[in-house]
Short mmCIF file of C-alpha atoms in Angstrom, two decimals:
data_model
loop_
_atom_site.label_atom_id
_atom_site.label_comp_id
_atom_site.label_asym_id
_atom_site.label_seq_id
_atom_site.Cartn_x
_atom_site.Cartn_y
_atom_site.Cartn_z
CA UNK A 1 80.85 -175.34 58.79
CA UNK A 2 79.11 -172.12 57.40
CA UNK A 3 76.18 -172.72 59.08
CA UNK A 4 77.91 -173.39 62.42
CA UNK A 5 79.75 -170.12 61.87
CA UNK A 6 76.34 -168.10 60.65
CA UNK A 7 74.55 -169.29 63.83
CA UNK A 8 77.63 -168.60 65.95
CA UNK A 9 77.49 -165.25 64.36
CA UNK A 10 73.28 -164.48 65.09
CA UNK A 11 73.59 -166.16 68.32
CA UNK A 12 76.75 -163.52 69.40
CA UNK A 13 75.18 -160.36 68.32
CA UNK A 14 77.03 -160.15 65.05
CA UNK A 15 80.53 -160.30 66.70
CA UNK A 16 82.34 -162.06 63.40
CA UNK A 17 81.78 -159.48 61.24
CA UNK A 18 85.29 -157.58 61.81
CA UNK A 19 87.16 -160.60 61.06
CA UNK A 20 86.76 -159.81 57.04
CA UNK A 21 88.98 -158.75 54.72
CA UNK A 22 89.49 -154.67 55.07
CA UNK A 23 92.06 -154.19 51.63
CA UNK A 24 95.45 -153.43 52.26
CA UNK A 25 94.95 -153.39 56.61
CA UNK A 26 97.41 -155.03 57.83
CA UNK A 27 95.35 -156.11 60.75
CA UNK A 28 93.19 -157.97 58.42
CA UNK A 29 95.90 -160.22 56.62
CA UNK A 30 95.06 -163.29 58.39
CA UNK A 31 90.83 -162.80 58.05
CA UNK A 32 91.76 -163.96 54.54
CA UNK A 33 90.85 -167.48 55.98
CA UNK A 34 88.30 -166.34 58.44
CA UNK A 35 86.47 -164.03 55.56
CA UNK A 36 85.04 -167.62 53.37
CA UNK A 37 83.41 -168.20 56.69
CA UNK A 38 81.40 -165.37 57.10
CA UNK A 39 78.05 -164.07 56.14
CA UNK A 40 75.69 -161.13 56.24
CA UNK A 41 72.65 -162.23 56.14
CA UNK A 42 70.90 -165.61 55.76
CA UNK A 43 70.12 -165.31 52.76
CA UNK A 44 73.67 -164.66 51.61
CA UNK A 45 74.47 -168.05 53.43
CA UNK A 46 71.87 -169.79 51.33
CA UNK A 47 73.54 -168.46 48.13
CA UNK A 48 76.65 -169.59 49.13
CA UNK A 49 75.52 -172.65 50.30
CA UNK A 50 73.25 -173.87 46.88
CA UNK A 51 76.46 -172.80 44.92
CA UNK A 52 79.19 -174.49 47.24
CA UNK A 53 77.08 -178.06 47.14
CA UNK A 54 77.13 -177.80 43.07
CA UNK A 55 80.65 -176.50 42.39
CA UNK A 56 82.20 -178.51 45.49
CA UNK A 57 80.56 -181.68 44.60
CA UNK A 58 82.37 -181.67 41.05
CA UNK A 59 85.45 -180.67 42.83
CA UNK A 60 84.77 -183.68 45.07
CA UNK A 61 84.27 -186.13 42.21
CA UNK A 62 88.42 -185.63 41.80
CA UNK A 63 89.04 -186.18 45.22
CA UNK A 64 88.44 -185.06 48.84
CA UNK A 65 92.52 -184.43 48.97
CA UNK A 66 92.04 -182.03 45.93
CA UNK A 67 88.86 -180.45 47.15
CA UNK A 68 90.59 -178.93 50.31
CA UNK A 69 94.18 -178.31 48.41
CA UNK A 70 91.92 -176.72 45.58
CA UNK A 71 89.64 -175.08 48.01
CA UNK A 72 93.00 -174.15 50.41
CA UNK A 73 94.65 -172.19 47.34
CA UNK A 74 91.27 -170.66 46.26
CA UNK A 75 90.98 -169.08 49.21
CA UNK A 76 94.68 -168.07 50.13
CA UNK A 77 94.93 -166.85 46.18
CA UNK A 78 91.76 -165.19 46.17
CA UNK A 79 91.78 -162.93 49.93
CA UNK A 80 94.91 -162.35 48.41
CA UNK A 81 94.59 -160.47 45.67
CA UNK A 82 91.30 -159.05 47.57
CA UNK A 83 93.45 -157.82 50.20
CA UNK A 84 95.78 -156.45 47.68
CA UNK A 85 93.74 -154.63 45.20
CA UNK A 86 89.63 -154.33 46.26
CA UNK A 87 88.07 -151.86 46.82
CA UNK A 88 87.65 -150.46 50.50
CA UNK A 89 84.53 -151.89 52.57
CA UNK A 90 84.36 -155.61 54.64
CA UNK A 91 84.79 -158.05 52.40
CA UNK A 92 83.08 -161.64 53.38
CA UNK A 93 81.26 -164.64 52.22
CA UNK A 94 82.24 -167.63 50.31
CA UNK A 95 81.32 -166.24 46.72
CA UNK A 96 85.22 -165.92 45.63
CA UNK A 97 85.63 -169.61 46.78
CA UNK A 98 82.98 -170.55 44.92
CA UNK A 99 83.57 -168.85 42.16
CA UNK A 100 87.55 -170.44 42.12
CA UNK A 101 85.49 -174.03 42.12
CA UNK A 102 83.58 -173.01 39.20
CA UNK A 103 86.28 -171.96 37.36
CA UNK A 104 88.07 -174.63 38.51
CA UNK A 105 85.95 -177.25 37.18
CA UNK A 106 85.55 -175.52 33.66
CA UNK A 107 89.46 -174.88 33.49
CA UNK A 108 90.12 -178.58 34.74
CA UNK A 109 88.70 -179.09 31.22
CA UNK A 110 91.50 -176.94 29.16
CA UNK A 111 94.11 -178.22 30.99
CA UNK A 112 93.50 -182.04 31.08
CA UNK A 113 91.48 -182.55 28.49
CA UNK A 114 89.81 -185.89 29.58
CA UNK A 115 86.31 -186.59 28.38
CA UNK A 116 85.10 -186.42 31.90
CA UNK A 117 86.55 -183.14 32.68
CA UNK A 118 85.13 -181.93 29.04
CA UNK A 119 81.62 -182.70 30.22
CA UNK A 120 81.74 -181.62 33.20
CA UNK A 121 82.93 -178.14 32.18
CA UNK A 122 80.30 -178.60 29.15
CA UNK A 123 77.45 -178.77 32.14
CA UNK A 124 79.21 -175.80 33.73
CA UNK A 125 78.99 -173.63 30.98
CA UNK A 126 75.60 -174.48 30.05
CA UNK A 127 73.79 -174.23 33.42
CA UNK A 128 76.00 -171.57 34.81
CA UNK A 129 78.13 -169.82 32.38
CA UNK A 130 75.75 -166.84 33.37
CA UNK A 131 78.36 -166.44 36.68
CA UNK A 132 80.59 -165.02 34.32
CA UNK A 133 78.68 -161.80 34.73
CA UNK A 134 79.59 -161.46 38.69
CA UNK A 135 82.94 -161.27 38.01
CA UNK A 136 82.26 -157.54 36.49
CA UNK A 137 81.28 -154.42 38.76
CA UNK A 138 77.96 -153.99 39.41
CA UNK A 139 76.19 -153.07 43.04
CA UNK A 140 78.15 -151.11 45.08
CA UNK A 141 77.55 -154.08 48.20
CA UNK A 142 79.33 -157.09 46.10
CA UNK A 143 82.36 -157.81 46.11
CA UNK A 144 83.11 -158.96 42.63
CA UNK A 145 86.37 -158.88 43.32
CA UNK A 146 86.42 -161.56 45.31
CA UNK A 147 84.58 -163.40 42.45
CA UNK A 148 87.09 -162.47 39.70
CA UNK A 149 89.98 -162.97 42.24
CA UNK A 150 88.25 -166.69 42.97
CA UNK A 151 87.69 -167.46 39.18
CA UNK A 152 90.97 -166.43 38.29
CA UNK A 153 92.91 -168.45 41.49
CA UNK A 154 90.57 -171.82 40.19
CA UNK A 155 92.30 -171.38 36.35
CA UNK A 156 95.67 -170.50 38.05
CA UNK A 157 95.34 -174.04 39.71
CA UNK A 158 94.14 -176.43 37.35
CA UNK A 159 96.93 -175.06 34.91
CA UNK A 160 99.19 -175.80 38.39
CA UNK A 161 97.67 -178.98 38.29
CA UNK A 162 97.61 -180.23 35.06
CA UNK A 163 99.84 -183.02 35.32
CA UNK A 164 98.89 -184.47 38.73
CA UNK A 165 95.05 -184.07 38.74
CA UNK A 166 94.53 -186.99 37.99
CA UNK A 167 96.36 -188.52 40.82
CA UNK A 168 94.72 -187.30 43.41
#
């Protein structure tokens, strides 16, 4: 789906971009589900898209149900809060989803406490507890409040979650 919207986007001149999050207009309330979607430039896509197959496969390994309620809350949680408190500017791309699954998968570890959970979040830590950097200001052009609105919205629902998880 984010290629189909990236293509859709080069192919119409570009004509997606106003449909991200602009904090606090109330015009742009609803792009808080359009906003995941969109991209700047390819190689933003390809980010996205390398860190979406890692953290979304783990997600997956609990469920496709709990992928999209997990990804569905992520993103409602996180444009949010962006929408609420960022700073001024277009705010797009998929980086505070992702950022929710990688949480996500490292919380699911606190909260249920299951040796494959523990692993999993071990991994996590280990190959890409680096990510905990983009949740802190740094160029002007990132949002990293969409990444520390996403990381915090993936701990917010595993502790939501930490009785049912499992039945997915």
């Amino acid at each position: 789906m984010l290629i189909l919207v990236h293509v859709a986007h080069i192919v119409t001149g570009g004509c997606f971009t106003g449909w991200g999050i602009q904090p606090r207009d109330p015009q742009s309330l609803l792009h808080i589900f359009t906003s995941p979607f969109l991209h700047g430039s390819t190689y933003h896509l390809a980010n996205n898209l390398l860190g979406m197959a890692i953290f979304g496969s783990l997600c997956l390994l609990r469920g496709v149900p709990f992928f999209y309620r997990s990804s569905l809350f992520i993103i409602v949680v996180s444009g949010l809060l962006v929408w609420l408190f960022a700073r001024g500017g277009l705010h797009i791309g998929a980086s505070g989803w992702i950022f929710g699954l990688w949480s996500l998968a490292i919380a699911m570890a606190v909260f249920q406490r299951r040796v494959l959970d523990v692993v999993i979040a071990v991994g996590v830590v280990l190959l890409y507890g680096g990510m905990i950097f983009g949740v802190l200001p740094g160029r002007p052009n990132i949002s990293f409040e969409a990444h520390l609105f996403g990381a915090l919205a993936g701990v917010l629902y595993a502790y939501l979650n930490r009785k049912t998880a499992t039945r997915s």
